[in-house]
Amino acid sequence: MPRYLTMIRIDERNSPADGPSPELLERMGALLEEITKAGVMLDTAGLKPTAEGTRVTWSGGKMSCTDGPFTESKEVIGGYSIIQAKDKAEAVEWTKRFLRTHEDYWTITAEVREIIEA
C-alpha cells in the first residue's frame, strides 16, 4: 500500500496562544487511536514553533543558516503524519477527519502527498 505524508500548515501568528484546547486534544487523541488501530498511522507529531527552528539553505554554491522565527512565512508546517492508505482518496479522508477535530476558530491547511517508494 502506498504511504502518504500529510503536512499540517498553520499561521503561527493566528494560532491560539495557549495551544490546542483540552477538548481538541481529547478529540485528536480518539482519532489517532482509531487510525492507529486501523493500521493506517505510521508516524505523527506536532512541531515546535519556528522561533526555535533553523533554515539551512544551499544556493549559488553557498550554504546559509537562518534562525527562526521566519516572519516572512505566512503559513508554516506545524505538524505532520505519515500514513499508509489504499489510495489518495483514503489518505485525504483521514486528513479531513483530522482537520474536523479542530474548533472553528482554527485555520489549518493540510497538504497530502504520496511518498515515492525506492
mmCIF file with all atom_site columns, C-alpha atoms in Angstrom:
data_model
loop_
_atom_site.group_PDB
_atom_site.id
_atom_site.type_symbol
_atom_site.label_atom_id
_atom_site.label_alt_id
_atom_site.label_comp_id
_atom_site.label_asym_id
_atom_site.label_entity_id
_atom_site.label_seq_id
_atom_site.pdbx_PDB_ins_code
_atom_site.Cartn_x
_atom_site.Cartn_y
_atom_site.Cartn_z
_atom_site.occupancy
_atom_site.B_iso_or_equiv
_atom_site.pdbx_formal_charge
_atom_site.auth_seq_id
_atom_site.auth_comp_id
_atom_site.auth_asym_id
_atom_site.auth_atom_id
_atom_site.pdbx_PDB_model_num
ATOM 1   C CA . MET A 1 1   ? 0.000   0.000  0.000  1.00 0.00 ? 1   MET A CA 1
ATOM 2   C CA . PRO A 1 2   ? 1.232   3.495  -0.748 1.00 0.00 ? 2   PRO A CA 1
ATOM 3   C CA . ARG A 1 3   ? 2.403   5.809  2.025  1.00 0.00 ? 3   ARG A CA 1
ATOM 4   C CA . TYR A 1 4   ? 1.402   9.469  2.283  1.00 0.00 ? 4   TYR A CA 1
ATOM 5   C CA . LEU A 1 5   ? 2.950   12.434 4.045  1.00 0.00 ? 5   LEU A CA 1
ATOM 6   C CA . THR A 1 6   ? 0.463   14.941 5.390  1.00 0.00 ? 6   THR A CA 1
ATOM 7   C CA . MET A 1 7   ? 1.937   18.339 6.256  1.00 0.00 ? 7   MET A CA 1
ATOM 8   C CA . ILE A 1 8   ? -0.230  20.434 8.552  1.00 0.00 ? 8   ILE A CA 1
ATOM 9   C CA . ARG A 1 9   ? 0.208   24.114 7.742  1.00 0.00 ? 9   ARG A CA 1
ATOM 10  C CA . ILE A 1 10  ? -0.751  26.781 10.272 1.00 0.00 ? 10  ILE A CA 1
ATOM 11  C CA . ASP A 1 11  ? -0.390  30.542 10.614 1.00 0.00 ? 11  ASP A CA 1
ATOM 12  C CA . GLU A 1 12  ? 1.592   30.836 13.848 1.00 0.00 ? 12  GLU A CA 1
ATOM 13  C CA . ARG A 1 13  ? 0.507   34.460 14.236 1.00 0.00 ? 13  ARG A CA 1
ATOM 14  C CA . ASN A 1 14  ? -3.183  33.478 14.400 1.00 0.00 ? 14  ASN A CA 1
ATOM 15  C CA . SER A 1 15  ? -2.959  30.237 16.367 1.00 0.00 ? 15  SER A CA 1
ATOM 16  C CA . PRO A 1 16  ? -4.299  30.170 19.943 1.00 0.00 ? 16  PRO A CA 1
ATOM 17  C CA . ALA A 1 17  ? -1.593  31.428 22.316 1.00 0.00 ? 17  ALA A CA 1
ATOM 18  C CA . ASP A 1 18  ? -2.366  28.636 24.793 1.00 0.00 ? 18  ASP A CA 1
ATOM 19  C CA . GLY A 1 19  ? -2.186  25.978 22.084 1.00 0.00 ? 19  GLY A CA 1
ATOM 20  C CA . PRO A 1 20  ? -4.862  23.349 21.493 1.00 0.00 ? 20  PRO A CA 1
ATOM 21  C CA . SER A 1 21  ? -7.796  23.193 23.905 1.00 0.00 ? 21  SER A CA 1
ATOM 22  C CA . PRO A 1 22  ? -8.203  20.147 26.173 1.00 0.00 ? 22  PRO A CA 1
ATOM 23  C CA . GLU A 1 23  ? -11.314 19.207 24.166 1.00 0.00 ? 23  GLU A CA 1
ATOM 24  C CA . LEU A 1 24  ? -9.353  19.333 20.908 1.00 0.00 ? 24  LEU A CA 1
ATOM 25  C CA . LEU A 1 25  ? -6.611  17.182 22.393 1.00 0.00 ? 25  LEU A CA 1
ATOM 26  C CA . GLU A 1 26  ? -9.233  14.653 23.505 1.00 0.00 ? 26  GLU A CA 1
ATOM 27  C CA . ARG A 1 27  ? -10.885 14.502 20.051 1.00 0.00 ? 27  ARG A CA 1
ATOM 28  C CA . MET A 1 28  ? -7.486  14.304 18.362 1.00 0.00 ? 28  MET A CA 1
ATOM 29  C CA . GLY A 1 29  ? -6.380  11.509 20.704 1.00 0.00 ? 29  GLY A CA 1
ATOM 30  C CA . ALA A 1 30  ? -9.517  9.487  19.938 1.00 0.00 ? 30  ALA A CA 1
ATOM 31  C CA . LEU A 1 31  ? -8.992  9.853  16.182 1.00 0.00 ? 31  LEU A CA 1
ATOM 32  C CA . LEU A 1 32  ? -5.299  8.968  16.444 1.00 0.00 ? 32  LEU A CA 1
ATOM 33  C CA . GLU A 1 33  ? -6.238  5.857  18.418 1.00 0.00 ? 33  GLU A CA 1
ATOM 34  C CA . GLU A 1 34  ? -8.775  4.895  15.741 1.00 0.00 ? 34  GLU A CA 1
ATOM 35  C CA . ILE A 1 35  ? -6.391  5.451  12.820 1.00 0.00 ? 35  ILE A CA 1
ATOM 36  C CA . THR A 1 36  ? -3.642  3.526  14.622 1.00 0.00 ? 36  THR A CA 1
ATOM 37  C CA . LYS A 1 37  ? -5.955  0.568  15.352 1.00 0.00 ? 37  LYS A CA 1
ATOM 38  C CA . ALA A 1 38  ? -6.975  0.607  11.672 1.00 0.00 ? 38  ALA A CA 1
ATOM 39  C CA . GLY A 1 39  ? -3.299  0.037  10.779 1.00 0.00 ? 39  GLY A CA 1
ATOM 40  C CA . VAL A 1 40  ? -3.101  3.295  8.834  1.00 0.00 ? 40  VAL A CA 1
ATOM 41  C CA . MET A 1 41  ? -0.939  5.543  11.054 1.00 0.00 ? 41  MET A CA 1
ATOM 42  C CA . LEU A 1 42  ? 2.806   5.038  10.754 1.00 0.00 ? 42  LEU A CA 1
ATOM 43  C CA . ASP A 1 43  ? 4.055   8.221  12.480 1.00 0.00 ? 43  ASP A CA 1
ATOM 44  C CA . THR A 1 44  ? 2.764   11.628 13.560 1.00 0.00 ? 44  THR A CA 1
ATOM 45  C CA . ALA A 1 45  ? 3.916   14.606 15.616 1.00 0.00 ? 45  ALA A CA 1
ATOM 46  C CA . GLY A 1 46  ? 3.484   18.304 16.125 1.00 0.00 ? 46  GLY A CA 1
ATOM 47  C CA . LEU A 1 47  ? 6.426   20.624 15.622 1.00 0.00 ? 47  LEU A CA 1
ATOM 48  C CA . LYS A 1 48  ? 7.848   23.311 17.894 1.00 0.00 ? 48  LYS A CA 1
ATOM 49  C CA . PRO A 1 49  ? 7.368   26.945 16.799 1.00 0.00 ? 49  PRO A CA 1
ATOM 50  C CA . THR A 1 50  ? 9.573   28.345 14.049 1.00 0.00 ? 50  THR A CA 1
ATOM 51  C CA . ALA A 1 51  ? 11.168  30.625 16.659 1.00 0.00 ? 51  ALA A CA 1
ATOM 52  C CA . GLU A 1 52  ? 13.034  27.509 17.788 1.00 0.00 ? 52  GLU A CA 1
ATOM 53  C CA . GLY A 1 53  ? 13.961  26.344 14.281 1.00 0.00 ? 53  GLY A CA 1
ATOM 54  C CA . THR A 1 54  ? 16.757  26.975 11.774 1.00 0.00 ? 54  THR A CA 1
ATOM 55  C CA . ARG A 1 55  ? 16.541  27.049 7.983  1.00 0.00 ? 55  ARG A CA 1
ATOM 56  C CA . VAL A 1 56  ? 19.554  25.713 6.127  1.00 0.00 ? 56  VAL A CA 1
ATOM 57  C CA . THR A 1 57  ? 19.794  26.883 2.510  1.00 0.00 ? 57  THR A CA 1
ATOM 58  C CA . TRP A 1 58  ? 22.106  25.870 -0.319 1.00 0.00 ? 58  TRP A CA 1
ATOM 59  C CA . SER A 1 59  ? 22.099  28.494 -3.074 1.00 0.00 ? 59  SER A CA 1
ATOM 60  C CA . GLY A 1 60  ? 24.665  29.583 -5.635 1.00 0.00 ? 60  GLY A CA 1
ATOM 61  C CA . GLY A 1 61  ? 27.201  27.157 -4.216 1.00 0.00 ? 61  GLY A CA 1
ATOM 62  C CA . LYS A 1 62  ? 26.963  28.668 -0.720 1.00 0.00 ? 62  LYS A CA 1
ATOM 63  C CA . MET A 1 63  ? 25.409  27.452 2.499  1.00 0.00 ? 63  MET A CA 1
ATOM 64  C CA . SER A 1 64  ? 23.487  29.740 4.842  1.00 0.00 ? 64  SER A CA 1
ATOM 65  C CA . CYS A 1 65  ? 21.665  29.204 8.114  1.00 0.00 ? 65  CYS A CA 1
ATOM 66  C CA . THR A 1 66  ? 18.841  31.426 9.353  1.00 0.00 ? 66  THR A CA 1
ATOM 67  C CA . ASP A 1 67  ? 17.424  31.093 12.840 1.00 0.00 ? 67  ASP A CA 1
ATOM 68  C CA . GLY A 1 68  ? 13.676  31.498 13.328 1.00 0.00 ? 68  GLY A CA 1
ATOM 69  C CA . PRO A 1 69  ? 11.178  32.900 13.676 1.00 0.00 ? 69  PRO A CA 1
ATOM 70  C CA . PHE A 1 70  ? 10.552  33.127 9.955  1.00 0.00 ? 70  PHE A CA 1
ATOM 71  C CA . THR A 1 71  ? 8.364   36.224 9.835  1.00 0.00 ? 71  THR A CA 1
ATOM 72  C CA . GLU A 1 72  ? 8.203   36.269 6.034  1.00 0.00 ? 72  GLU A CA 1
ATOM 73  C CA . SER A 1 73  ? 6.281   32.983 6.099  1.00 0.00 ? 73  SER A CA 1
ATOM 74  C CA . LYS A 1 74  ? 2.518   33.277 6.402  1.00 0.00 ? 74  LYS A CA 1
ATOM 75  C CA . GLU A 1 75  ? 1.988   29.551 6.833  1.00 0.00 ? 75  GLU A CA 1
ATOM 76  C CA . VAL A 1 76  ? 4.453   27.138 8.414  1.00 0.00 ? 76  VAL A CA 1
ATOM 77  C CA . ILE A 1 77  ? 4.411   23.386 8.919  1.00 0.00 ? 77  ILE A CA 1
ATOM 78  C CA . GLY A 1 78  ? 3.049   22.834 12.425 1.00 0.00 ? 78  GLY A CA 1
ATOM 79  C CA . GLY A 1 79  ? 2.913   19.050 12.314 1.00 0.00 ? 79  GLY A CA 1
ATOM 80  C CA . TYR A 1 80  ? 2.923   16.011 10.084 1.00 0.00 ? 80  TYR A CA 1
ATOM 81  C CA . SER A 1 81  ? 1.754   12.450 9.738  1.00 0.00 ? 81  SER A CA 1
ATOM 82  C CA . ILE A 1 82  ? 2.858   9.511  7.665  1.00 0.00 ? 82  ILE A CA 1
ATOM 83  C CA . ILE A 1 83  ? 0.048   7.109  6.887  1.00 0.00 ? 83  ILE A CA 1
ATOM 84  C CA . GLN A 1 84  ? -0.385  4.003  4.768  1.00 0.00 ? 84  GLN A CA 1
ATOM 85  C CA . ALA A 1 85  ? -3.632  4.020  2.816  1.00 0.00 ? 85  ALA A CA 1
ATOM 86  C CA . LYS A 1 86  ? -5.080  2.058  -0.081 1.00 0.00 ? 86  LYS A CA 1
ATOM 87  C CA . ASP A 1 87  ? -5.150  5.213  -2.228 1.00 0.00 ? 87  ASP A CA 1
ATOM 88  C CA . LYS A 1 88  ? -5.008  9.007  -2.150 1.00 0.00 ? 88  LYS A CA 1
ATOM 89  C CA . ALA A 1 89  ? -8.769  9.299  -1.585 1.00 0.00 ? 89  ALA A CA 1
ATOM 90  C CA . GLU A 1 90  ? -8.492  7.343  1.663  1.00 0.00 ? 90  GLU A CA 1
ATOM 91  C CA . ALA A 1 91  ? -5.496  9.440  2.780  1.00 0.00 ? 91  ALA A CA 1
ATOM 92  C CA . VAL A 1 92  ? -7.449  12.631 2.080  1.00 0.00 ? 92  VAL A CA 1
ATOM 93  C CA . GLU A 1 93  ? -10.480 11.329 4.002  1.00 0.00 ? 93  GLU A CA 1
ATOM 94  C CA . TRP A 1 94  ? -8.388  10.621 7.113  1.00 0.00 ? 94  TRP A CA 1
ATOM 95  C CA . THR A 1 95  ? -6.884  14.109 6.764  1.00 0.00 ? 95  THR A CA 1
ATOM 96  C CA . LYS A 1 96  ? -10.333 15.703 6.581  1.00 0.00 ? 96  LYS A CA 1
ATOM 97  C CA . ARG A 1 97  ? -11.353 13.857 9.721  1.00 0.00 ? 97  ARG A CA 1
ATOM 98  C CA . PHE A 1 98  ? -8.251  15.186 11.491 1.00 0.00 ? 98  PHE A CA 1
ATOM 99  C CA . LEU A 1 99  ? -8.984  18.763 10.443 1.00 0.00 ? 99  LEU A CA 1
ATOM 100 C CA . ARG A 1 100 ? -12.603 18.439 11.651 1.00 0.00 ? 100 ARG A CA 1
ATOM 101 C CA . THR A 1 101 ? -11.376 17.756 15.210 1.00 0.00 ? 101 THR A CA 1
ATOM 102 C CA . HIS A 1 102 ? -10.358 21.442 15.418 1.00 0.00 ? 102 HIS A CA 1
ATOM 103 C CA . GLU A 1 103 ? -12.626 24.236 16.615 1.00 0.00 ? 103 GLU A CA 1
ATOM 104 C CA . ASP A 1 104 ? -13.973 26.724 14.070 1.00 0.00 ? 104 ASP A CA 1
ATOM 105 C CA . TYR A 1 105 ? -11.505 29.465 15.027 1.00 0.00 ? 105 TYR A CA 1
ATOM 106 C CA . TRP A 1 106 ? -8.535  27.437 13.737 1.00 0.00 ? 106 TRP A CA 1
ATOM 107 C CA . THR A 1 107 ? -7.308  27.997 10.184 1.00 0.00 ? 107 THR A CA 1
ATOM 108 C CA . ILE A 1 108 ? -5.378  24.937 9.031  1.00 0.00 ? 108 ILE A CA 1
ATOM 109 C CA . THR A 1 109 ? -4.312  23.669 5.636  1.00 0.00 ? 109 THR A CA 1
ATOM 110 C CA . ALA A 1 110 ? -3.173  20.100 5.126  1.00 0.00 ? 110 ALA A CA 1
ATOM 111 C CA . GLU A 1 111 ? -1.108  19.044 2.151  1.00 0.00 ? 111 GLU A CA 1
ATOM 112 C CA . VAL A 1 112 ? -1.308  15.314 1.335  1.00 0.00 ? 112 VAL A CA 1
ATOM 113 C CA . ARG A 1 113 ? 1.439   13.886 -0.879 1.00 0.00 ? 113 ARG A CA 1
ATOM 114 C CA . GLU A 1 114 ? 2.319   10.330 -1.816 1.00 0.00 ? 114 GLU A CA 1
ATOM 115 C CA . ILE A 1 115 ? 5.799   9.206  -0.806 1.00 0.00 ? 115 ILE A CA 1
ATOM 116 C CA . ILE A 1 116 ? 7.908   7.893  -3.677 1.00 0.00 ? 116 ILE A CA 1
ATOM 117 C CA . GLU A 1 117 ? 8.934   4.325  -2.912 1.00 0.00 ? 117 GLU A CA 1
ATOM 118 C CA . ALA A 1 118 ? 12.513  3.454  -3.828 1.00 0.00 ? 118 ALA A CA 1
#
